[in-house]
mmCIF file of C-alpha atoms in Angstrom:
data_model
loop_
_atom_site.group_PDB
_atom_site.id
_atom_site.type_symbol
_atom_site.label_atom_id
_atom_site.label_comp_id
_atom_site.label_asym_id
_atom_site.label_seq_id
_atom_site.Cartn_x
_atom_site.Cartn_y
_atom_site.Cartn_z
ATOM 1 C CA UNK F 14 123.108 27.897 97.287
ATOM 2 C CA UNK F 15 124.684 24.601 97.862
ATOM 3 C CA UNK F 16 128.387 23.375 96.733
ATOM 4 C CA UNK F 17 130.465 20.428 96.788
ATOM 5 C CA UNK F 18 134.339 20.398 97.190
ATOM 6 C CA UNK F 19 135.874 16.653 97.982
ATOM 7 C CA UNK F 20 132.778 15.089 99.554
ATOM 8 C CA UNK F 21 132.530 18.156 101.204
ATOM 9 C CA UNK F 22 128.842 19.926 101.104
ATOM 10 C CA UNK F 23 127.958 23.921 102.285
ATOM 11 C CA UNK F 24 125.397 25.881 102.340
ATOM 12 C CA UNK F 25 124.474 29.833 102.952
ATOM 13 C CA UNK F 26 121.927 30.687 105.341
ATOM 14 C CA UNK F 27 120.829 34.476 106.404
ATOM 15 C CA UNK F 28 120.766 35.054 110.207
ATOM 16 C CA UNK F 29 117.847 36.999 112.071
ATOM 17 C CA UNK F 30 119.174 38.510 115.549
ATOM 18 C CA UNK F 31 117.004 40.034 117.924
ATOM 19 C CA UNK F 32 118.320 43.383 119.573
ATOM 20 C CA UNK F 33 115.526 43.816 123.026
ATOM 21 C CA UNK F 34 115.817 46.583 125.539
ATOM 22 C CA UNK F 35 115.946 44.155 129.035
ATOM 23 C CA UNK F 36 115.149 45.491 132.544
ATOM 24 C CA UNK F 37 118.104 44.349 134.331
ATOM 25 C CA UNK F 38 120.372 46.220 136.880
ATOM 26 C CA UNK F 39 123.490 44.980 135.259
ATOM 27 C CA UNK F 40 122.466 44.887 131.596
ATOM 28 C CA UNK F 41 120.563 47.312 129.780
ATOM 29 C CA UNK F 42 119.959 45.075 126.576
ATOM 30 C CA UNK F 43 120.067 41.638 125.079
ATOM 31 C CA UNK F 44 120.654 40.313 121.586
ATOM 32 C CA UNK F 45 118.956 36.942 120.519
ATOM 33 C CA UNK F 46 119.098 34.679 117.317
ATOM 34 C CA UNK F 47 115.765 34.003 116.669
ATOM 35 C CA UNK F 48 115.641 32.883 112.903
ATOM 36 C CA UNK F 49 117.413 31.125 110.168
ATOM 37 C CA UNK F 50 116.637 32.114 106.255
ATOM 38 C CA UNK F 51 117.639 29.177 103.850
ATOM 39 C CA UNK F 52 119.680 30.798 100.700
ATOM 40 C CA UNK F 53 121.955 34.456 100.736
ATOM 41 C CA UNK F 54 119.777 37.635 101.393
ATOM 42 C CA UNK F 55 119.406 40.225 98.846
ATOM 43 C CA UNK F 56 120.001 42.756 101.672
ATOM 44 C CA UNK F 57 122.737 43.693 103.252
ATOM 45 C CA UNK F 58 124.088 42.556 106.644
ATOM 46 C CA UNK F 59 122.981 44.453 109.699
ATOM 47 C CA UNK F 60 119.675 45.761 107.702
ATOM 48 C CA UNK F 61 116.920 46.496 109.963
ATOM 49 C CA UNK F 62 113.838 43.884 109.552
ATOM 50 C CA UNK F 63 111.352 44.855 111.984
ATOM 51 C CA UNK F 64 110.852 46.717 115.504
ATOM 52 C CA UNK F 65 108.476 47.304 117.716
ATOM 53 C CA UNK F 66 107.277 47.449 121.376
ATOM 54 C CA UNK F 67 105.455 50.110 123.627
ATOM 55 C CA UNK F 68 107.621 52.889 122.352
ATOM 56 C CA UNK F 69 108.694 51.253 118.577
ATOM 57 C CA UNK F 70 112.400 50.835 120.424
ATOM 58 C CA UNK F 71 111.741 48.028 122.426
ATOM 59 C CA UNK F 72 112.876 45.262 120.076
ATOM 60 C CA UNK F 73 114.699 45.829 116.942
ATOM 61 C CA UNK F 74 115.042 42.973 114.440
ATOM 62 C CA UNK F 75 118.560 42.415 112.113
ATOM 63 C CA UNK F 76 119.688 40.936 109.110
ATOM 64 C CA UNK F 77 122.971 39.886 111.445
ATOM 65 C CA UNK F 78 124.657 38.577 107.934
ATOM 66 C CA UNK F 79 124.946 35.512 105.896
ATOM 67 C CA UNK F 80 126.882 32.207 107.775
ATOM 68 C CA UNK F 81 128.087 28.736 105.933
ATOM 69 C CA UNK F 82 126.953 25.079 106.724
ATOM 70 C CA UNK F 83 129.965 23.003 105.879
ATOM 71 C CA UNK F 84 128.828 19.122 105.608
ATOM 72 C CA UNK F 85 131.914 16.451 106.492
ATOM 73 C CA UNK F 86 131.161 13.213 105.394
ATOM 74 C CA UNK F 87 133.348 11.944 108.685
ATOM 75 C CA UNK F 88 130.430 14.110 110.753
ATOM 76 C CA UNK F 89 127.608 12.317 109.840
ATOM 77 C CA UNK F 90 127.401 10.668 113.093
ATOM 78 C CA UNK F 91 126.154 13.780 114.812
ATOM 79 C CA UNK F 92 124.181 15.158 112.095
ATOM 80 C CA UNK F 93 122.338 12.290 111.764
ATOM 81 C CA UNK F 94 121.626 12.359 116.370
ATOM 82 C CA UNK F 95 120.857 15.893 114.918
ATOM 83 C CA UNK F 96 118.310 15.078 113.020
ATOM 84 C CA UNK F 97 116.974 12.207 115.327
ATOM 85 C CA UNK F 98 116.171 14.485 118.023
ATOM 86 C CA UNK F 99 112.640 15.158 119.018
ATOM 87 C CA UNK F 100 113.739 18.755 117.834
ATOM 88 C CA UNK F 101 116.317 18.730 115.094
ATOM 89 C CA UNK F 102 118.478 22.524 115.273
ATOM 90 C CA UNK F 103 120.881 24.677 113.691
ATOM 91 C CA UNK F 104 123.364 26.376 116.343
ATOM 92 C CA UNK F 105 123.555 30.356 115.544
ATOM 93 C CA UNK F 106 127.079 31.586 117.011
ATOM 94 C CA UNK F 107 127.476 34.956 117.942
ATOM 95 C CA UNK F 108 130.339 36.656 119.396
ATOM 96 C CA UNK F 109 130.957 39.881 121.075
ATOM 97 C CA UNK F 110 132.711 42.238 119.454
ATOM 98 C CA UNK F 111 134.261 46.094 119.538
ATOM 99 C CA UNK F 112 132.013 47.468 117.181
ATOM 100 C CA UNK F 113 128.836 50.208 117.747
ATOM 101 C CA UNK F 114 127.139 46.653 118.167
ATOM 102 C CA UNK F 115 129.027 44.941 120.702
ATOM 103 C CA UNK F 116 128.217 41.627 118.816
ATOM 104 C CA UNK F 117 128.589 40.317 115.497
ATOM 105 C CA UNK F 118 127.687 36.661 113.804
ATOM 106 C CA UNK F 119 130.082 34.237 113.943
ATOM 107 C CA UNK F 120 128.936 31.535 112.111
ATOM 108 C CA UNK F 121 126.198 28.456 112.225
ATOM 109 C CA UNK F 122 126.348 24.863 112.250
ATOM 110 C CA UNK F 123 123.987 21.486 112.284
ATOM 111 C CA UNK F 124 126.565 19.729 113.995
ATOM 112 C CA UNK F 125 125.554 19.436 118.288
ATOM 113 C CA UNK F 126 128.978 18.759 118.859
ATOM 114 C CA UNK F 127 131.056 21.796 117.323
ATOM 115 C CA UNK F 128 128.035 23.764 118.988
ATOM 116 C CA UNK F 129 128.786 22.338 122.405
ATOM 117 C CA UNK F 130 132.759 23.338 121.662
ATOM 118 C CA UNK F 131 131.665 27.019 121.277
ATOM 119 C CA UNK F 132 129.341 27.221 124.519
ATOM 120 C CA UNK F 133 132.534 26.004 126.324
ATOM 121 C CA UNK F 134 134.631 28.750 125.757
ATOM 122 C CA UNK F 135 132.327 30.818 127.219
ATOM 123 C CA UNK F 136 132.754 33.968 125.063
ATOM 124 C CA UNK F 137 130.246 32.799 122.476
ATOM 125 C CA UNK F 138 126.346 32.850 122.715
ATOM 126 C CA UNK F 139 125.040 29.977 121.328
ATOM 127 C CA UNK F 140 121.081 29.171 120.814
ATOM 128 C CA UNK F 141 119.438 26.412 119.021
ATOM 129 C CA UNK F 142 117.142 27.350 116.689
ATOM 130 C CA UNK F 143 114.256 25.483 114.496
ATOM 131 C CA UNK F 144 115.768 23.471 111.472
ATOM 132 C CA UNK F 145 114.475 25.066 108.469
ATOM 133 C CA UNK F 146 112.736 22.205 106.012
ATOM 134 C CA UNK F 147 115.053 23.140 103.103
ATOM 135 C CA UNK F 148 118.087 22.608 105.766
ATOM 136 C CA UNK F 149 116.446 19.833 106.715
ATOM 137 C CA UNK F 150 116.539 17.885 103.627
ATOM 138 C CA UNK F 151 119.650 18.683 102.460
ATOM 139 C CA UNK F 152 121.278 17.349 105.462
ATOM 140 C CA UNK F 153 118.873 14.394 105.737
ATOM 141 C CA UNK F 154 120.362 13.693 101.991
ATOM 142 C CA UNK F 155 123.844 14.277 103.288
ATOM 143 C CA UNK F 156 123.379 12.164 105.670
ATOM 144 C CA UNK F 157 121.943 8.902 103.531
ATOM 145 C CA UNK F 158 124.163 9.407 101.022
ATOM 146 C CA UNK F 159 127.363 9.299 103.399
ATOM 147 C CA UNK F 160 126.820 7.622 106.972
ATOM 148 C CA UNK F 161 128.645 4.379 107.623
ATOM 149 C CA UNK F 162 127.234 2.689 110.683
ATOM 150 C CA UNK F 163 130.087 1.815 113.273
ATOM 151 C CA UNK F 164 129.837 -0.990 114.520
ATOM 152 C CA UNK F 165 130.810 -0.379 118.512
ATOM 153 C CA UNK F 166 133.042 -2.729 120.961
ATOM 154 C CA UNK F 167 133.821 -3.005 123.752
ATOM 155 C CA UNK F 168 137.778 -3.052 124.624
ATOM 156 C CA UNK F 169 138.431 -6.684 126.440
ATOM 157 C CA UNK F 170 139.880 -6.321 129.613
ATOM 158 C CA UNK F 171 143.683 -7.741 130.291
ATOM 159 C CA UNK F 172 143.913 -10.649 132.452
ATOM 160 C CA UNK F 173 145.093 -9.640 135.979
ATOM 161 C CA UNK F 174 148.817 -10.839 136.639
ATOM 162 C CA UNK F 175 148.359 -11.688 140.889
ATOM 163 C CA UNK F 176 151.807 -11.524 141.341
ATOM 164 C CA UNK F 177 151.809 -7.930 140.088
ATOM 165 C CA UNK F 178 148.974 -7.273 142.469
ATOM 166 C CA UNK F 179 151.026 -8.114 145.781
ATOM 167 C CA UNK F 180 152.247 -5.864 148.324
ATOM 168 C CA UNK F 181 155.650 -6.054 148.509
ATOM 169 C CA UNK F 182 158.285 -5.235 151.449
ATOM 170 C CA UNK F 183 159.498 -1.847 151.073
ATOM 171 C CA UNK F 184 163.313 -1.712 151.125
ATOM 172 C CA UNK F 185 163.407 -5.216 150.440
ATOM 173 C CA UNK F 186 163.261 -5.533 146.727
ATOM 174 C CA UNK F 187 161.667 -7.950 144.190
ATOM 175 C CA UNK F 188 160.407 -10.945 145.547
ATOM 176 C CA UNK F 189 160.104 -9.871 149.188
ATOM 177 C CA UNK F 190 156.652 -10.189 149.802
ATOM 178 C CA UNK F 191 154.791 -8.648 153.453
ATOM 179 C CA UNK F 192 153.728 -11.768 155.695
ATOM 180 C CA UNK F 193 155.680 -14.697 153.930
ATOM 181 C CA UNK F 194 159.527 -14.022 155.406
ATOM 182 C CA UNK F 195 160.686 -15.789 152.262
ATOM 183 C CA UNK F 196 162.397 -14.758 149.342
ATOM 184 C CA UNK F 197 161.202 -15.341 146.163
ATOM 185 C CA UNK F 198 162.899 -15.205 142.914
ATOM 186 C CA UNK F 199 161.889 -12.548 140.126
ATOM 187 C CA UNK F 200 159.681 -15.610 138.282
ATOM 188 C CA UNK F 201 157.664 -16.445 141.904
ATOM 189 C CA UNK F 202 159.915 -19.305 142.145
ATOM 190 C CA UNK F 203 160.850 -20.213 145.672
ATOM 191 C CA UNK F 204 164.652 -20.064 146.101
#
């Protein structure tokens, strides 16, 4: 389902996490984003999709919930180095939490940057996942109907004032500069 509020676009996507028994001395487990379903799930969040493994337990396989592109037309910058990439990605966001789970779904995004923000903080597992084609073309579409190429310059350089650049006599003032003896008044001016 896509909408559009002031140039504004979104879009709900379902979230596939990956719950997988680890063998680790410090961690017994590890959860993992591993796909991203175009459109709002009939089911439910946190509905079971799959397992297996030796034992049927190894790997268990969740609707984590539903999450929502939002599309800025002052983005499109990054979306479109997004979608340049030799691997175009959404971002899955997931967060740990107090619940049975000890994780829930924070959210998704196309946008590298925002991404980036939430590996920062540190708290937030982020992973980079395929693009799905239908996410794919609508942000492709975003993206030509929107971008404005900036142009980019380069900021010029003041000239360098010399005088500015002297070493001066401490103690002495203004126009006091080391290895002349002579005064010199405020404009340079010999007085």
């Amino acid at each position: 389902m896509t909408t559009t509020t002031r140039r504004e676009e979104r879009m709900v996507v379902g979230v596939v996490v990956e719950h997988r028994r680890i063998d680790h001395p410090w961690q017994s487990h590890r959860w993992q984003p591993v796909a991203v379903l175009p459109g709002e799930p009939a089911a439910p969040a946190w509905t079971v999709l799959g397992q297996g493994g030796e034992q049927g337990g190894d790997w268990v396989r969740y609707l984590a919930g539903t999450a929502e592109l939002t599309l800025y037309p002052g983005e499109t910058e990054t979306y479109a180095y997004n979608l340049e990439s030799p691997e175009p990605a959404i971002y899955v966001i997931l967060r740990k939490s107090d619940d049975i789970r000890g994780i829930r779904l924070l959210g998704a995004t196309v946008d590298p940057g925002e991404a980036h923000a939430h590996a920062d903080t540190g708290d937030d597992l982020v992973e980079a996942l395929p693009l799905p084609g239908a996410v794919r073309d609508w942000l492709a579409a975003f993206v030509e109907a929107h971008h404005v190429p900036r142009t980019k310059w380069k900021r010029k350089r003041d000239r360098a004032d010399p005088e500015a650049m002297a070493i001066r006599v401490p103690g002495q003032g203004p126009g006091h500069y080391e290895g002349d003896g002579e005064h010199h008044g405020e404009d340079g001016d010999d007085e």
